[in-house]
């Protein structure tokens, strides 16, 4: 077991402590060998505010960053770090690995290194050690719902920093829903004019493009989600003709739950999906594009003559098949543009073959999808929905009602449970936390709900989730880092983990 005394979160795969320390001082320079410049700049960017160290790039620098594609044992995201008294060597097969290694170096420094402003009198040293660190899962993410309650892009950047600190590499942005539409679309300006009004606002294209670059510099991919064919009430309020009853006027929804107004299945609606996704692909270079797909009531399609005509023309079994029909077309459109379609699965068997699926209800739905060959991202609500309160304690700050998710539960939920067979487990890309925001109006409340549960998810996704005692010890140390960053922490009276309320 790697030592817990360093408080690394997530814990490293293998780590051996040695005697002595390496000190970063005003003479320390970084030797960035070809291809490693982004990691060198990140190291400097992260350390400069607190340490004030110049950390210039120089050929004789003693902090050496190196890329070596032959280090295949490190995979695409792993890294090796060797610290001795007179040098630091950070190596990886790919640039992403170096970025994760930079976060380890940052955590090895005193917690004050994470301060926003200059800290004087602290020796900036790290212990001598040797580590080889490779994540268990490739997809380690967090979904943030900016549709229900908008958050400014400054918060998205801070959130991205917090993900990167925990070696999480996906920020899934839930940009549209019944209650709001937050991404501007040139061909449909009313989406944000109308759908951006309640609960906040909307991003500019420039803000999103800049966020993508900011996240990439930190090893985080921003995966956009545009919901369809359900959860589109904000879009229908802006453009009623996209729905099933074009003469009907709707408001952006001000309630929560599953809304029965859904997208039409006529050509205008299909054009809309493709045009919007075309613009989404211009802004977001990510391989995966999320197109929602969850909770789509079919009542409207049962009573819309246009939808019924579509059922007949396409020879479908009934209006229920229209969701799959639409997702199939949207998925093909994305595939033709070199992207991978991603969707929520309600039951494990309800998305077209080309889809990577997010299993949000039960683990068993993830298993069902894995069995039919879908790549799966595990997002089971009982352990990854961080909008649920952290305990049943009467003083617990509230979240989504109806359930609670405590820290041990998040930690113990294996994305590929032991009883799955090897072939099924191999379909699991990873896992992510969800922060739905119906009940989360402020950034402070969002951070309160996310931490420390996100630390547990990150630890499990990176290093396996079978070291609860070690994790608790490491987390105690790690809290000093979160405190330094100003992340609100749970009141100590609530610290005793409790079991779920049901
Ligand atoms: C279900 S999970 C939803 C969201 C809600 C969440 C919490 C999923 C794919 N859909 O629209 O915000 O439950 O109530």
Coordinates of C-alpha atoms and ligand atoms in Angstrom, one line a residue:
X1 CA 0.0 0.0 0.0
X2 CA 1.4 3.5 -0.8
X3 CA 2.0 5.6 2.3
X4 CA -1.0 7.6 3.4
X5 CA 1.1 10.3 5.2
X6 CA 1.4 12.4 2.1
X7 CA -2.4 12.8 1.9
X8 CA -2.4 12.3 -1.9
X9 CA -6.0 12.3 -3.3
X10 CA -6.5 10.3 -5.4
X11 CA -4.0 7.8 -4.0
X12 CA -1.2 6.7 -6.3
X13 CA -0.9 3.2 -7.6
X14 CA 2.6 2.7 -6.4
X15 CA 4.8 5.0 -4.3
X16 CA 8.0 4.6 -2.3
X17 CA 9.2 7.3 0.0
X18 CA 13.0 8.0 0.2
X19 CA 15.0 10.0 2.6
X20 CA 15.5 13.7 2.0
X21 CA 13.7 16.5 0.2
X22 CA 13.9 18.5 -3.0
X23 CA 13.5 22.3 -2.5
X24 CA 11.9 24.6 -5.0
X25 CA 13.5 28.0 -4.8
X26 CA 14.2 31.1 -6.8
X27 CA 17.0 29.3 -8.7
X28 CA 14.9 26.3 -9.7
X29 CA 14.3 26.0 -13.4
X30 CA 12.2 23.6 -15.5
X31 CA 13.8 21.6 -18.3
X32 CA 10.9 21.1 -20.7
X33 CA 12.0 18.6 -23.3
X34 CA 10.0 18.6 -26.6
X35 CA 6.3 18.3 -26.2
X36 CA 6.3 19.0 -22.5
X37 CA 5.9 22.8 -22.6
X38 CA 2.2 22.8 -21.7
X39 CA 2.9 20.8 -18.6
X40 CA 5.8 23.0 -17.7
X41 CA 3.6 26.1 -18.1
X42 CA 0.8 24.5 -16.0
X43 CA 3.3 23.8 -13.2
X44 CA 4.5 27.4 -13.2
X45 CA 0.9 28.7 -13.4
X46 CA -0.2 26.6 -10.5
X47 CA 2.8 27.4 -8.2
X48 CA 3.4 31.0 -9.0
X49 CA 0.6 32.7 -7.0
X50 CA 1.6 31.3 -3.7
X51 CA 5.3 30.8 -4.0
X52 CA 6.2 33.7 -6.2
X53 CA 8.9 31.5 -7.8
X54 CA 9.8 32.4 -11.4
X55 CA 10.4 28.7 -12.5
X56 CA 11.9 29.7 -15.8
X57 CA 12.3 27.1 -18.6
X58 CA 16.0 26.4 -19.0
X59 CA 18.1 23.6 -20.6
X60 CA 19.9 22.9 -17.4
X61 CA 16.7 23.0 -15.2
X62 CA 16.6 20.5 -12.4
X63 CA 12.9 19.8 -12.7
X64 CA 12.9 17.7 -15.9
X65 CA 9.8 16.9 -17.8
X66 CA 10.0 14.2 -20.5
X67 CA 7.7 12.5 -22.9
X68 CA 8.5 9.0 -23.9
X69 CA 6.0 7.1 -26.1
X70 CA 7.8 3.8 -25.2
X71 CA 6.6 4.1 -21.6
X72 CA 3.6 2.1 -22.7
X73 CA 3.0 0.7 -19.2
X74 CA 1.9 4.2 -18.2
X75 CA -1.0 4.2 -20.7
X76 CA -2.3 7.5 -22.0
X77 CA -2.8 9.1 -18.6
X78 CA -0.3 7.6 -16.3
X79 CA 3.0 9.2 -15.2
X80 CA 6.2 8.3 -13.4
X81 CA 7.7 10.7 -10.9
X82 CA 11.1 10.5 -9.3
X83 CA 12.1 13.1 -6.7
X84 CA 15.7 13.1 -5.4
X85 CA 17.5 15.8 -3.4
X86 CA 18.9 17.4 -6.5
X87 CA 16.4 16.7 -9.2
X88 CA 12.8 16.0 -10.1
X89 CA 12.0 13.8 -13.1
X90 CA 8.4 13.6 -14.4
X91 CA 7.8 11.3 -17.3
X92 CA 4.8 10.1 -19.2
X93 CA 4.0 8.5 -22.6
X94 CA 1.4 11.2 -23.4
X95 CA 1.0 14.9 -22.4
X96 CA -2.1 14.1 -20.3
X97 CA 0.0 12.0 -18.0
X98 CA 2.4 14.9 -17.4
X99 CA -0.6 17.1 -16.5
X100 CA -1.7 14.6 -13.8
X101 CA 1.9 14.3 -12.6
X102 CA 2.0 18.1 -12.2
X103 CA -1.0 17.9 -9.8
X104 CA 0.8 15.3 -7.7
X105 CA 3.9 17.6 -7.4
X106 CA 1.5 20.3 -6.3
X107 CA -0.1 18.1 -3.7
X108 CA 3.4 17.1 -2.4
X109 CA 4.2 20.7 -1.6
X110 CA 2.8 22.2 1.6
X111 CA -0.9 23.0 1.4
X112 CA 0.0 26.7 1.4
X113 CA 1.2 26.2 -2.2
X114 CA -2.5 26.2 -3.2
X115 CA -3.0 29.7 -1.8
X116 CA -4.4 32.4 -4.2
X117 CA -1.8 34.9 -3.0
X118 CA 1.8 35.1 -1.9
X119 CA 2.8 33.1 1.2
X120 CA 6.1 34.0 2.8
X121 CA 8.4 31.9 5.0
X122 CA 7.3 28.5 3.8
X123 CA 10.1 26.2 2.5
X124 CA 8.7 24.9 -0.8
X125 CA 10.0 21.4 -0.6
X126 CA 8.7 17.9 -1.6
X127 CA 9.8 14.6 -0.2
X128 CA 12.1 12.3 -2.2
X129 CA 10.2 9.5 -3.6
X130 CA 9.5 7.2 -6.6
X131 CA 6.0 6.7 -8.0
X132 CA 4.4 5.0 -10.9
X133 CA 0.8 6.1 -11.1
X134 CA -1.8 5.0 -13.6
X135 CA -5.5 5.4 -13.4
X136 CA -7.8 2.4 -13.3
X137 CA -10.5 4.2 -15.5
X138 CA -10.0 6.4 -18.4
X139 CA -13.2 8.5 -17.8
X140 CA -13.3 10.2 -14.5
X141 CA -15.7 13.1 -14.6
X142 CA -18.2 15.4 -13.1
X143 CA -21.4 16.6 -14.7
X144 CA -22.6 20.1 -13.8
X145 CA -26.1 21.2 -14.6
X146 CA -26.0 24.8 -15.7
X147 CA -29.5 24.7 -17.2
X148 CA -31.5 24.6 -13.9
X149 CA -29.4 27.2 -12.3
X150 CA -26.8 29.1 -14.4
X151 CA -23.3 29.5 -13.1
X152 CA -20.9 32.2 -14.6
X153 CA -17.9 31.0 -16.5
X154 CA -15.7 32.1 -13.7
X155 CA -17.2 29.3 -11.6
X156 CA -16.8 26.8 -14.4
X157 CA -13.1 27.6 -14.5
X158 CA -12.8 27.2 -10.7
X159 CA -14.7 23.9 -10.9
X160 CA -12.4 22.8 -13.7
X161 CA -9.4 23.6 -11.4
X162 CA -10.9 21.5 -8.7
X163 CA -11.5 18.6 -11.1
X164 CA -7.9 18.7 -12.3
X165 CA -6.6 18.8 -8.7
X166 CA -8.3 15.4 -8.3
X167 CA -7.0 14.1 -11.6
X168 CA -10.6 14.1 -13.0
X169 CA -10.5 14.6 -16.7
X170 CA -14.0 15.2 -17.9
X171 CA -16.3 18.2 -17.3
X172 CA -19.7 17.3 -18.6
X173 CA -21.8 20.4 -19.1
X174 CA -25.5 20.0 -19.0
X175 CA -26.3 23.0 -21.1
X176 CA -30.0 22.7 -21.9
X177 CA -33.1 21.6 -20.1
X178 CA -36.8 22.4 -19.6
X179 CA -35.8 25.3 -17.3
X180 CA -33.1 26.9 -19.4
X181 CA -30.9 27.0 -22.5
X182 CA -27.4 28.3 -21.9
X183 CA -25.4 27.8 -25.1
X184 CA -25.8 30.4 -27.9
X185 CA -26.7 29.0 -31.3
X186 CA -26.3 31.4 -34.2
X187 CA -29.1 29.8 -36.3
X188 CA -31.6 30.0 -33.4
X189 CA -30.9 33.2 -31.4
X190 CA -34.1 32.9 -29.4
X191 CA -32.8 29.8 -27.7
X192 CA -30.8 31.9 -25.3
X193 CA -32.8 35.1 -25.7
X194 CA -35.9 33.3 -24.3
X195 CA -34.3 30.2 -22.7
X196 CA -31.5 32.1 -21.1
X197 CA -33.7 34.4 -19.1
X198 CA -34.9 32.4 -16.1
X199 CA -32.5 31.4 -13.3
X200 CA -29.5 33.1 -14.7
X201 CA -28.2 33.8 -18.2
X202 CA -26.3 32.2 -21.0
X203 CA -22.7 31.9 -22.1
X204 CA -21.2 33.6 -25.1
X205 CA -19.5 31.4 -27.7
X206 CA -16.2 33.0 -26.8
X207 CA -16.6 32.1 -23.1
X208 CA -17.2 28.5 -24.0
X209 CA -14.4 28.3 -26.5
X210 CA -12.0 29.9 -23.9
X211 CA -13.3 27.4 -21.2
X212 CA -12.5 24.5 -23.5
X213 CA -8.9 25.7 -23.9
X214 CA -8.5 26.5 -20.2
X215 CA -9.7 23.0 -19.4
X216 CA -7.5 21.4 -22.0
X217 CA -4.5 23.1 -20.5
X218 CA -5.4 21.2 -17.3
X219 CA -6.0 17.8 -18.8
X220 CA -9.8 18.2 -18.7
X221 CA -12.1 17.7 -21.7
X222 CA -15.3 19.6 -21.7
X223 CA -18.1 17.3 -23.0
X224 CA -21.2 19.3 -23.9
X225 CA -24.8 18.0 -23.5
X226 CA -27.7 19.1 -25.5
X227 CA -30.9 17.4 -24.3
X228 CA -33.3 15.8 -26.8
X229 CA -36.1 14.7 -27.5
X230 CA -37.3 15.3 -23.9
X231 CA -36.2 18.0 -21.5
X232 CA -36.5 20.6 -24.3
X233 CA -39.2 22.9 -22.9
X234 CA -36.9 25.9 -23.0
X235 CA -36.3 25.4 -26.7
X236 CA -40.0 25.0 -27.4
X237 CA -40.7 28.2 -25.5
X238 CA -38.4 29.9 -28.0
X239 CA -39.5 28.1 -31.1
X240 CA -42.9 26.5 -30.7
X241 CA -42.8 25.1 -34.3
X242 CA -40.2 22.6 -33.1
X243 CA -42.8 20.9 -30.9
X244 CA -45.7 18.7 -31.6
X245 CA -48.3 21.4 -31.5
X246 CA -46.9 24.4 -33.4
X247 CA -49.8 26.7 -32.5
X248 CA -49.3 26.2 -28.8
X249 CA -47.4 28.9 -26.8
X250 CA -45.3 27.6 -23.9
X251 CA -43.3 29.2 -21.2
X252 CA -39.9 28.1 -20.1
X253 CA -40.7 25.6 -17.3
X254 CA -40.6 26.9 -13.7
X255 CA -41.2 23.5 -12.1
X256 CA -39.1 20.4 -11.5
X257 CA -39.7 16.8 -12.6
X258 CA -40.4 15.2 -15.9
X259 CA -42.1 17.5 -18.4
X260 CA -44.4 15.9 -21.0
X261 CA -43.7 18.5 -23.8
X262 CA -41.1 17.0 -26.1
X263 CA -39.6 17.6 -29.5
X264 CA -41.5 17.0 -32.7
X265 CA -40.3 14.4 -35.1
X266 CA -40.9 16.3 -38.3
X267 CA -38.1 17.5 -40.6
X268 CA -37.9 20.9 -39.0
X269 CA -37.1 19.3 -35.6
X270 CA -34.5 17.1 -37.2
X271 CA -32.9 20.1 -39.0
X272 CA -32.9 21.8 -35.6
X273 CA -31.0 18.9 -33.9
X274 CA -28.4 18.8 -36.7
X275 CA -27.9 22.5 -36.9
X276 CA -27.5 22.9 -33.2
X277 CA -25.1 20.0 -33.0
X278 CA -23.2 21.4 -35.9
X279 CA -22.6 24.6 -33.9
X280 CA -21.8 22.6 -30.8
X281 CA -19.1 20.7 -32.6
X282 CA -17.6 24.0 -33.7
X283 CA -17.2 25.1 -30.1
X284 CA -16.4 21.8 -28.4
X285 CA -13.7 19.6 -30.0
X286 CA -14.4 16.6 -27.6
X287 CA -14.7 13.2 -29.1
X288 CA -18.0 12.6 -27.3
X289 CA -21.1 14.7 -27.7
X290 CA -23.9 14.1 -25.3
X291 CA -27.4 14.3 -26.7
X292 CA -29.4 13.5 -23.5
X293 CA -32.2 11.0 -24.3
X294 CA -33.5 10.5 -20.7
X295 CA -37.0 10.8 -19.5
X296 CA -38.9 11.3 -22.7
X297 CA -42.7 10.8 -22.2
X298 CA -44.4 9.8 -25.5
X299 CA -47.9 11.1 -24.8
X300 CA -47.6 14.0 -27.3
X301 CA -46.4 11.7 -30.1
X302 CA -49.5 9.5 -29.5
X303 CA -51.8 12.4 -30.2
X304 CA -49.8 14.3 -32.9
X305 CA -50.9 13.6 -36.5
X306 CA -47.4 14.5 -37.7
X307 CA -45.8 12.1 -35.3
X308 CA -48.3 9.3 -36.2
X309 CA -47.5 9.9 -39.9
X310 CA -43.8 9.5 -39.1
X311 CA -44.5 6.2 -37.3
X312 CA -46.4 4.9 -40.4
X313 CA -43.9 6.2 -43.0
X314 CA -41.0 4.7 -41.2
X315 CA -42.7 1.4 -40.4
X316 CA -42.2 1.8 -36.7
X317 CA -44.0 -0.4 -34.1
X318 CA -45.6 2.7 -32.5
X319 CA -44.9 6.2 -31.1
X320 CA -42.7 4.7 -28.4
X321 CA -40.2 3.8 -31.1
X322 CA -39.8 7.5 -32.1
X323 CA -37.3 8.3 -29.4
X324 CA -34.9 5.6 -30.7
X325 CA -35.6 6.6 -34.2
X326 CA -34.6 10.2 -33.5
X327 CA -31.6 9.2 -31.4
X328 CA -30.4 6.9 -34.3
X329 CA -30.5 9.8 -36.7
X330 CA -28.8 12.2 -34.4
X331 CA -26.2 9.5 -33.5
X332 CA -25.5 8.9 -37.2
X333 CA -25.0 12.7 -37.8
X334 CA -22.4 12.8 -35.1
X335 CA -20.7 9.7 -36.2
X336 CA -20.5 11.1 -39.8
X337 CA -18.7 14.1 -38.3
X338 CA -16.2 12.0 -36.6
X339 CA -17.7 12.2 -33.1
X340 CA -19.1 9.6 -30.7
X341 CA -22.7 10.0 -29.6
X342 CA -23.3 9.7 -25.8
X343 CA -26.7 9.5 -24.1
X344 CA -28.4 8.7 -20.8
X345 CA -29.9 5.3 -20.6
X346 CA -33.0 4.9 -18.6
X347 CA -33.1 1.1 -18.8
X348 CA -29.8 -0.1 -20.3
X349 CA -31.4 -1.2 -23.6
X350 CA -32.9 2.0 -25.0
X351 CA -30.1 3.7 -27.1
X352 CA -28.9 2.8 -30.6
X353 CA -25.9 0.6 -31.0
X354 CA -23.6 3.5 -31.9
X355 CA -24.0 5.1 -28.5
X356 CA -21.8 5.2 -25.5
X357 CA -24.2 5.2 -22.6
X358 CA -24.4 6.8 -19.2
X359 CA -26.3 4.5 -16.8
X360 CA -27.9 6.9 -14.3
X361 CA -30.6 4.8 -12.6
X362 CA -29.4 1.4 -11.4
X363 CA -26.0 -0.3 -11.8
X364 CA -27.9 -3.2 -13.4
X365 CA -28.8 -0.9 -16.3
X366 CA -25.1 -0.4 -16.9
X367 CA -24.6 -4.1 -16.8
X368 CA -27.4 -4.7 -19.3
X369 CA -25.8 -2.1 -21.7
X370 CA -22.3 -3.6 -21.3
X371 CA -23.7 -7.0 -22.2
X372 CA -25.0 -5.7 -25.5
X373 CA -21.7 -4.2 -26.3
X374 CA -22.2 -0.5 -25.4
X375 CA -19.2 1.3 -23.8
X376 CA -20.6 2.4 -20.5
X377 CA -20.0 5.3 -18.1
X378 CA -21.4 4.5 -14.7
X379 CA -23.4 7.3 -13.1
X380 CA -25.8 5.5 -10.7
X381 CA -27.9 8.0 -8.8
X382 CA -27.7 6.2 -5.4
X383 CA -23.9 6.8 -5.3
X384 CA -23.0 9.5 -7.8
X385 CA -25.7 12.1 -7.5
X386 CA -24.1 14.7 -5.4
X387 CA -27.2 16.9 -5.4
X388 CA -28.7 14.6 -2.8
X389 CA -27.9 15.7 0.7
X390 CA -24.8 14.2 2.3
X391 CA -26.6 12.7 5.3
X392 CA -30.0 12.4 7.0
X393 CA -28.8 14.6 9.8
X394 CA -31.5 17.2 10.7
X395 CA -29.0 20.0 10.3
X396 CA -27.6 18.7 7.0
X397 CA -27.8 21.5 4.3
X398 CA -30.5 20.5 1.8
X399 CA -30.2 19.2 -1.7
X400 CA -32.4 17.1 -4.0
X401 CA -35.1 15.6 -1.7
X402 CA -35.9 12.0 -1.4
X403 CA -32.5 10.3 -0.8
X404 CA -29.1 10.9 0.7
X405 CA -25.7 9.8 -0.5
X406 CA -22.9 9.6 2.1
X407 CA -19.2 9.6 1.7
X408 CA -18.6 5.8 2.3
X409 CA -21.3 5.0 -0.3
X410 CA -19.6 7.1 -3.0
X411 CA -16.3 5.6 -2.1
X412 CA -17.5 2.0 -2.1
X413 CA -19.3 2.1 -5.4
X414 CA -17.1 0.3 -7.9
X415 CA -17.7 1.4 -11.5
X416 CA -17.1 -2.2 -12.6
X417 CA -18.4 -4.3 -9.7
X418 CA -16.5 -7.5 -8.8
X419 CA -19.4 -9.8 -9.7
X420 CA -19.3 -8.6 -13.3
X421 CA -17.3 -10.8 -15.6
X422 CA -14.2 -9.6 -17.4
X423 CA -15.9 -8.9 -20.7
X424 CA -18.6 -6.8 -19.1
X425 CA -16.1 -4.9 -17.0
X426 CA -14.0 -4.2 -20.0
X427 CA -17.0 -2.1 -21.4
X428 CA -16.8 0.3 -18.5
X429 CA -15.0 3.5 -19.5
X430 CA -15.3 4.9 -16.1
X431 CA -17.6 6.9 -13.8
X432 CA -18.6 10.5 -13.0
X433 CA -20.4 12.5 -10.4
X434 CA -23.6 14.4 -11.2
X435 CA -24.6 17.8 -9.8
X436 CA -28.1 18.5 -10.9
X437 CA -29.0 22.0 -9.7
X438 CA -32.8 22.2 -9.3
X439 CA -32.0 22.9 -5.6
X440 CA -28.6 24.4 -6.0
X441 CA -28.9 28.1 -6.7
X442 CA -25.4 29.3 -5.6
X443 CA -21.8 28.4 -6.3
X444 CA -21.1 28.0 -2.6
X445 CA -24.0 25.5 -2.2
X446 CA -22.7 23.6 -5.2
X447 CA -19.2 23.3 -3.7
X448 CA -20.6 22.3 -0.3
X449 CA -22.5 19.5 -2.0
X450 CA -19.7 18.4 -4.2
X451 CA -17.0 18.1 -1.4
X452 CA -15.7 16.0 0.0
X453 CA -17.8 13.4 -2.0
X454 CA -16.0 14.2 -5.2
X455 CA -12.7 13.3 -3.6
X456 CA -14.1 9.8 -2.9
X457 CA -15.3 9.4 -6.4
X458 CA -11.9 10.5 -7.8
X459 CA -10.1 8.1 -5.5
X460 CA -12.2 5.2 -6.5
X461 CA -12.0 6.0 -10.2
X462 CA -8.2 6.5 -10.2
X463 CA -7.0 3.9 -7.7
X464 CA -9.7 1.4 -7.1
X465 CA -11.7 2.3 -4.0
X466 CA -10.6 -0.5 -1.7
X467 CA -8.7 1.5 0.9
X468 CA -11.3 3.2 3.0
X469 CA -9.2 3.7 6.1
X470 CA -6.3 4.9 4.0
X471 CA -8.6 7.2 2.1
X472 CA -10.0 8.7 5.4
X473 CA -6.4 9.4 6.6
X474 CA -5.4 11.0 3.3
X475 CA -8.6 13.0 3.1
X476 CA -7.9 14.5 6.5
X477 CA -4.7 15.9 5.1
X478 CA -6.3 16.8 1.8
X479 CA -8.9 18.9 3.6
X480 CA -6.2 21.4 4.4
X481 CA -5.7 21.9 0.7
X482 CA -9.4 22.3 0.1
X483 CA -9.5 24.8 3.0
X484 CA -6.7 26.7 1.4
X485 CA -8.6 26.9 -1.8
X486 CA -11.7 28.2 0.1
X487 CA -13.9 25.2 -0.6
X488 CA -16.6 25.1 2.1
X489 CA -16.3 22.2 4.4
X490 CA -19.0 20.3 6.2
X491 CA -19.6 21.4 9.8
X492 CA -17.8 19.0 12.1
X493 CA -21.0 18.1 13.9
X494 CA -22.1 16.4 10.6
X495 CA -18.8 14.6 10.0
X496 CA -20.0 11.2 11.2
X497 CA -20.9 9.4 8.1
X498 CA -24.4 7.9 8.1
X499 CA -26.1 5.3 6.1
X500 CA -28.6 6.1 3.4
X501 CA -32.1 7.0 4.5
X502 CA -33.5 4.3 2.3
Ligands
LIG1 C1 -33.2 12.8 -13.3 S1 -30.7 11.7 -14.3 C2 -32.7 13.5 -14.4 C3 -32.5 15.0 -14.2 C4 -32.9 15.4 -12.8 C5 -32.4 14.4 -11.8 C6 -32.6 14.8 -10.4 C7 -31.3 12.2 -15.6 C8 -30.6 11.7 -16.8 N1 -32.4 13.0 -15.6 O1 -33.2 15.7 -15.1 O2 -32.3 16.7 -12.6 O3 -33.1 13.2 -12.0 O4 -34.0 15.0 -10.1

